[in-house]
Amino acid sequence: MAIRRAQVSIDRLRRRGEGRKTKAIPADETSCPRCGSQFGADELRRNHRVCGACGHHFRVGGRERLDQLAGFRDWDELWPDMRAADPLRFTDLEPYVRRVEKAEGKGIGEALIAGDLEIDKVPCIAAAMDFGYLGGSMGSVVGEKLLRCCDRAVERRVPFVVVTASGGARMQEGVLALMQMTKTIVGFEVLHDAGVPAIVVLAHPTTGGVWASFAALGDITYAEPEALISFSGPRVIEQTTREKLAPDFGLSETQLANGQVDAVVDRRELNERIGRSMSILSRDASAGPAPAVAWARDRAGQAARALPGFSRKFLSRVRREEGEEV
Ligand SMILES: [Zn+2]
């Protein structure tokens, strides 16, 4: 009896599978993916898109992020009409211009929204990346807006706050996108040289060319809970190295332990934290020392007075040699 060979072609199996309905996944933006709690759209918006039951942080668009930072008061958008050109006439699965049109169809102008606003009553320039626009990727418009924000902050002597959420440089703009890394670093250098505070908030995900440029250059770097902050995503690293990574790889809590982040802050407390940091960093030197510095000096004085006589004498000699008034 002849043995019948089994004809198995992966392509054929794939073709057979095409057109079949896959298992429906609920695409409801108002149900928590972690604990399943249901919220009204307004309730979620009021709660800064954080699950009231388990604390899961939902994704936030650029404009809504600035609304949150402004405490839901009015703010003025800067350069809303700036659009990218397509000098490379780039086409992958579909032309770049078509992708831009689709993203604009969602009502988002570009992957970075900037504005003049007040956070916790402190005037500043703020910008937020929008992951919904081509994965929050950094193209020439994002770089240009960011640099203009830095210039404006220096001109007005107000702090600059930026919230990142990005997959990295925009592939469709090729080397023009990579150039934005240098450009944004120059912007932050201008801020640092002028002594203007720069605060960066890392939201999920902050990866690639954004994390490798300006996102790592803030005077203060906050991160949202459980945000992925890494140059390459864990999937790419696992595929390349063929090694399993720890489940907490690249999360903001891990980056806090690694010293890459100053604090992991719940989104609902972000305004107060940013406001307080801006007030301390913007403090005029002529107004005297900050309360924390005054407290530390006072404690040092108390400690010195409590020392035995010979130690006090030694301390006053050292302070005299350093030119300090005793
Ligand atoms: Zn939840």
Coordinates of C-alpha atoms and ligand atoms in Angstrom, one line a residue:
M1 CA 0.0 0.0 0.0
A2 CA 1.5 3.4 -1.0
I3 CA 2.1 5.9 1.7
R4 CA 0.3 9.2 1.2
R5 CA 2.6 12.1 2.0
A6 CA 1.0 14.9 3.9
Q7 CA 1.2 18.2 2.0
V8 CA 1.7 20.9 4.5
S9 CA 2.4 24.4 3.3
I10 CA 2.5 27.2 5.8
D11 CA 1.5 29.7 3.2
R12 CA -1.5 27.6 2.2
L13 CA -2.6 27.4 5.8
R14 CA -2.2 31.1 6.2
R15 CA -4.3 31.7 3.1
R16 CA -7.0 29.4 4.4
G17 CA -7.0 31.4 7.6
E18 CA -7.4 34.7 5.9
G19 CA -10.8 36.3 6.0
R20 CA -11.8 34.3 9.1
K21 CA -13.0 36.2 12.0
T22 CA -10.5 36.4 14.9
K23 CA -11.7 36.4 18.5
A24 CA -13.1 39.8 19.2
I25 CA -11.2 41.8 21.8
P26 CA -13.3 44.6 23.4
A27 CA -11.9 47.9 22.2
D28 CA -13.5 49.9 24.9
E29 CA -11.4 52.9 26.0
T30 CA -13.3 53.2 29.2
S31 CA -12.7 49.8 30.7
C32 CA -9.5 49.1 32.7
P33 CA -7.3 46.5 31.0
R34 CA -5.8 45.5 34.3
C35 CA -8.8 45.1 36.7
G36 CA -11.8 45.4 34.2
S37 CA -13.5 48.3 36.1
Q38 CA -15.8 50.3 33.9
F39 CA -15.9 54.1 33.9
G40 CA -17.9 56.8 32.2
A41 CA -15.8 58.8 29.7
D42 CA -16.2 62.0 31.8
E43 CA -15.3 60.3 35.0
L44 CA -12.1 58.9 33.5
R45 CA -11.2 62.3 32.0
R46 CA -11.8 64.0 35.4
N47 CA -9.6 61.4 37.0
H48 CA -6.7 62.2 34.7
R49 CA -7.3 58.8 32.9
V50 CA -6.2 56.8 35.9
C51 CA -8.2 53.8 37.1
G52 CA -9.7 54.7 40.5
A53 CA -9.8 51.0 41.5
C54 CA -6.3 49.7 40.7
G55 CA -4.3 52.9 39.7
H56 CA -3.7 51.8 36.1
H57 CA -2.6 54.7 34.0
F58 CA -4.4 54.9 30.6
R59 CA -2.8 56.5 27.6
V60 CA -3.4 60.2 27.3
G61 CA -3.3 62.3 24.0
G62 CA -1.1 65.4 23.7
R63 CA -3.9 68.0 24.0
E64 CA -5.6 66.3 26.9
R65 CA -2.3 66.0 28.6
L66 CA -1.9 69.8 28.4
D67 CA -5.5 70.2 29.6
Q68 CA -4.6 68.1 32.7
L69 CA -1.4 70.0 33.4
A70 CA -3.3 73.3 33.1
G71 CA -5.8 72.0 35.6
F72 CA -8.5 72.0 32.9
R73 CA -8.2 75.7 32.5
D74 CA -7.7 77.5 29.1
W75 CA -4.3 77.5 27.5
D76 CA -3.0 78.7 24.2
E77 CA -1.6 76.2 21.7
L78 CA 1.7 77.2 20.0
W79 CA 2.4 76.6 16.3
P80 CA -0.7 74.3 15.7
D81 CA -0.4 74.5 11.9
M82 CA 3.2 73.3 11.5
R83 CA 3.2 70.3 9.2
A84 CA 6.0 68.0 8.0
A85 CA 7.2 68.0 4.4
D86 CA 8.0 64.7 2.6
P87 CA 11.3 65.4 0.8
L88 CA 12.2 61.7 0.6
R89 CA 8.8 60.8 -0.9
F90 CA 8.9 57.8 1.4
T91 CA 6.7 54.8 0.8
D92 CA 6.7 51.6 2.8
L93 CA 3.5 49.7 3.0
E94 CA 1.8 53.0 2.2
P95 CA 3.1 56.5 1.4
Y96 CA 4.2 58.7 4.3
V97 CA 1.7 61.4 3.2
R98 CA -1.1 58.9 3.5
R99 CA -0.1 57.9 7.0
V100 CA 0.0 61.6 8.0
E101 CA -3.5 62.2 6.5
K102 CA -4.8 59.2 8.5
A103 CA -3.3 60.5 11.7
E104 CA -4.7 64.0 11.1
G105 CA -8.1 62.4 10.5
K106 CA -8.0 61.6 14.3
G107 CA -7.9 65.3 15.0
I108 CA -4.2 65.4 16.0
G109 CA -2.0 67.9 14.2
E110 CA 1.4 66.4 15.0
A111 CA 3.1 64.1 17.5
L112 CA 4.0 67.1 19.8
I113 CA 1.5 69.6 21.1
A114 CA 3.0 72.7 22.7
G115 CA 1.4 75.6 24.6
D116 CA 1.7 78.5 27.0
L117 CA 0.1 77.5 30.3
E118 CA 0.2 77.7 34.0
I119 CA 0.9 74.5 36.0
D120 CA -0.2 74.8 39.6
K121 CA -0.3 78.6 39.2
V122 CA 3.3 78.8 37.8
P123 CA 3.5 80.1 34.2
C124 CA 5.6 77.9 31.9
I125 CA 6.0 76.6 28.4
A126 CA 4.7 73.0 28.2
A127 CA 4.7 70.3 25.5
A128 CA 3.3 66.8 25.3
M129 CA 3.9 64.0 22.9
D130 CA 0.9 62.2 21.4
F131 CA 1.4 58.4 20.9
G132 CA -1.7 58.3 18.7
Y133 CA 0.1 60.3 16.0
L134 CA 2.4 57.8 14.2
G135 CA 3.5 56.3 17.6
G136 CA 4.5 59.7 18.9
S137 CA 7.5 59.5 16.6
M138 CA 10.0 62.4 16.4
G139 CA 10.1 63.9 13.0
S140 CA 11.2 67.4 11.8
V141 CA 8.1 69.1 13.2
V142 CA 8.5 67.6 16.7
G143 CA 12.2 68.7 16.7
E144 CA 11.4 72.2 15.4
K145 CA 8.5 72.7 17.9
L146 CA 10.7 71.5 20.8
L147 CA 13.6 73.8 19.9
R148 CA 11.2 76.7 19.6
C149 CA 9.7 75.9 23.1
C150 CA 13.3 76.0 24.5
D151 CA 13.9 79.4 22.9
R152 CA 10.6 80.8 24.1
A153 CA 11.2 79.5 27.6
V154 CA 14.6 81.3 27.6
E155 CA 13.2 84.5 26.1
R156 CA 10.4 84.6 28.8
R157 CA 12.5 83.2 31.6
V158 CA 9.9 80.6 32.5
P159 CA 10.5 76.9 33.0
F160 CA 9.9 74.3 30.2
V161 CA 8.0 71.1 30.9
V162 CA 7.7 68.3 28.4
V163 CA 5.8 64.9 28.7
T164 CA 7.2 62.2 26.4
A165 CA 5.4 59.2 24.9
S166 CA 7.2 58.0 21.8
G167 CA 8.5 55.0 19.9
G168 CA 11.5 57.1 18.8
A169 CA 12.7 58.8 15.6
R170 CA 10.2 58.8 12.7
M171 CA 11.5 56.2 10.2
Q172 CA 9.6 57.8 7.3
E173 CA 11.7 60.9 7.6
G174 CA 15.0 59.0 7.6
V175 CA 18.1 61.0 8.5
L176 CA 16.0 64.2 8.9
A177 CA 14.4 62.5 11.9
L178 CA 17.7 61.4 13.3
M179 CA 18.9 65.0 13.0
Q180 CA 16.2 66.0 15.5
M181 CA 18.1 64.2 18.2
T182 CA 21.0 66.6 18.0
K183 CA 18.6 69.6 17.5
T184 CA 16.6 68.9 20.6
I185 CA 19.8 68.3 22.6
V186 CA 21.0 71.8 21.5
G187 CA 17.6 73.2 22.7
F188 CA 18.1 71.7 26.2
E189 CA 21.7 72.9 26.3
V190 CA 20.4 76.4 25.6
L191 CA 18.0 76.0 28.6
H192 CA 20.8 74.8 30.8
D193 CA 23.2 77.6 29.8
A194 CA 20.5 80.2 30.5
G195 CA 19.7 78.7 33.9
V196 CA 16.1 78.0 32.9
P197 CA 14.6 74.9 34.5
A198 CA 13.7 71.9 32.3
I199 CA 11.4 69.3 33.7
V200 CA 10.8 66.0 31.8
V201 CA 7.9 63.6 32.5
L202 CA 8.4 60.1 31.0
A203 CA 5.1 58.5 30.1
H204 CA 4.5 55.0 28.6
P205 CA 6.4 54.3 26.4
T206 CA 9.5 56.5 26.0
T207 CA 12.0 54.6 23.8
G208 CA 14.5 55.0 20.9
G209 CA 15.8 58.3 19.7
V210 CA 13.6 60.3 22.2
W211 CA 15.0 58.6 25.2
A212 CA 18.5 58.8 23.7
S213 CA 18.2 62.6 23.3
F214 CA 16.3 65.3 25.1
A215 CA 14.1 63.0 27.3
A216 CA 17.2 62.1 29.4
L217 CA 18.3 65.8 29.8
G218 CA 15.8 67.3 32.2
D219 CA 17.0 69.0 35.4
I220 CA 14.3 66.9 37.0
T221 CA 13.1 63.6 35.5
Y222 CA 9.7 62.2 36.6
A223 CA 8.2 59.0 35.3
E224 CA 4.7 57.6 35.4
P225 CA 4.2 54.3 37.1
E226 CA 5.0 51.2 35.1
A227 CA 6.0 53.2 32.0
L228 CA 8.4 51.5 29.6
I229 CA 11.6 53.6 29.5
S230 CA 14.3 52.0 27.4
F231 CA 16.3 52.5 24.2
S232 CA 15.1 49.2 22.7
G233 CA 11.9 47.5 23.7
P234 CA 12.2 44.2 25.5
R235 CA 10.7 42.2 22.6
V236 CA 13.5 43.5 20.2
I237 CA 16.2 42.7 22.8
E238 CA 14.8 39.2 23.4
Q239 CA 14.7 38.5 19.7
T240 CA 18.2 39.7 19.1
T241 CA 19.9 38.2 22.1
R242 CA 17.7 35.1 22.3
E243 CA 17.5 35.6 26.1
K244 CA 14.6 36.1 28.4
L245 CA 14.6 39.5 30.1
A246 CA 13.3 40.1 33.7
P247 CA 9.6 41.0 33.7
D248 CA 10.4 44.5 35.2
F249 CA 13.0 45.3 32.5
G250 CA 12.9 49.0 31.5
L251 CA 9.9 49.9 33.7
S252 CA 10.0 53.3 35.4
E253 CA 10.4 51.6 38.8
T254 CA 13.5 49.8 37.6
Q255 CA 14.9 52.9 36.1
L256 CA 14.3 54.7 39.4
A257 CA 16.4 52.0 41.1
N258 CA 19.0 52.4 38.4
G259 CA 19.2 56.2 39.0
Q260 CA 17.9 57.1 35.6
V261 CA 14.7 58.7 37.0
D262 CA 14.3 61.1 40.0
A263 CA 10.8 60.0 41.0
V264 CA 7.9 57.8 39.9
V265 CA 4.9 60.0 40.3
D266 CA 1.2 59.1 40.1
R267 CA -0.4 61.3 37.3
R268 CA -3.0 62.7 39.7
E269 CA -0.1 64.2 41.8
L270 CA 1.9 65.4 38.9
N271 CA 0.7 69.0 38.8
E272 CA 1.6 69.7 42.4
R273 CA 5.0 68.0 42.1
I274 CA 5.9 70.0 38.9
G275 CA 4.6 73.2 40.4
R276 CA 6.6 72.8 43.5
S277 CA 9.8 71.9 41.6
M278 CA 9.4 74.9 39.3
S279 CA 9.0 77.3 42.2
I280 CA 12.1 75.9 43.9
L281 CA 14.2 75.9 40.6
S282 CA 13.0 79.3 39.5
R283 CA 13.6 81.0 42.8
D284 CA 15.4 84.3 42.5
A285 CA 18.8 84.1 44.2
S286 CA 18.3 87.7 45.6
A287 CA 15.3 86.4 47.5
G288 CA 17.6 84.5 49.9
P289 CA 18.1 80.8 50.3
A290 CA 15.4 78.3 49.6
P291 CA 13.6 77.0 52.8
A292 CA 15.4 73.6 52.6
V293 CA 18.8 75.3 52.4
A294 CA 17.9 77.7 55.3
W295 CA 16.8 74.7 57.4
A296 CA 20.0 72.7 56.7
R297 CA 22.2 75.8 57.6
D298 CA 20.2 76.2 60.9
R299 CA 20.6 72.5 61.8
A300 CA 24.3 72.7 61.0
G301 CA 24.6 75.7 63.3
Q302 CA 22.8 73.9 66.1
A303 CA 25.0 70.8 65.7
A304 CA 28.2 73.0 65.8
R305 CA 27.0 74.7 69.0
A306 CA 26.5 71.3 70.6
L307 CA 30.1 70.2 69.9
P308 CA 32.7 70.1 72.7
G309 CA 34.9 73.2 73.0
F310 CA 38.0 72.0 71.1
S311 CA 35.9 70.7 68.2
R312 CA 34.1 74.1 68.0
K313 CA 37.5 75.9 67.9
F314 CA 38.7 73.5 65.1
L315 CA 35.6 74.0 63.1
S316 CA 35.8 77.8 63.3
R317 CA 39.4 77.7 62.2
V318 CA 38.5 75.6 59.1
R319 CA 35.6 78.0 58.3
R320 CA 38.0 81.0 58.6
E321 CA 40.4 79.4 56.2
E322 CA 37.6 78.9 53.7
G323 CA 36.8 82.6 54.0
E324 CA 33.5 82.0 55.7
E325 CA 32.4 84.5 58.3
V326 CA 32.3 82.8 61.7
Ligands
ZN1 ZN -8.1 49.2 37.0

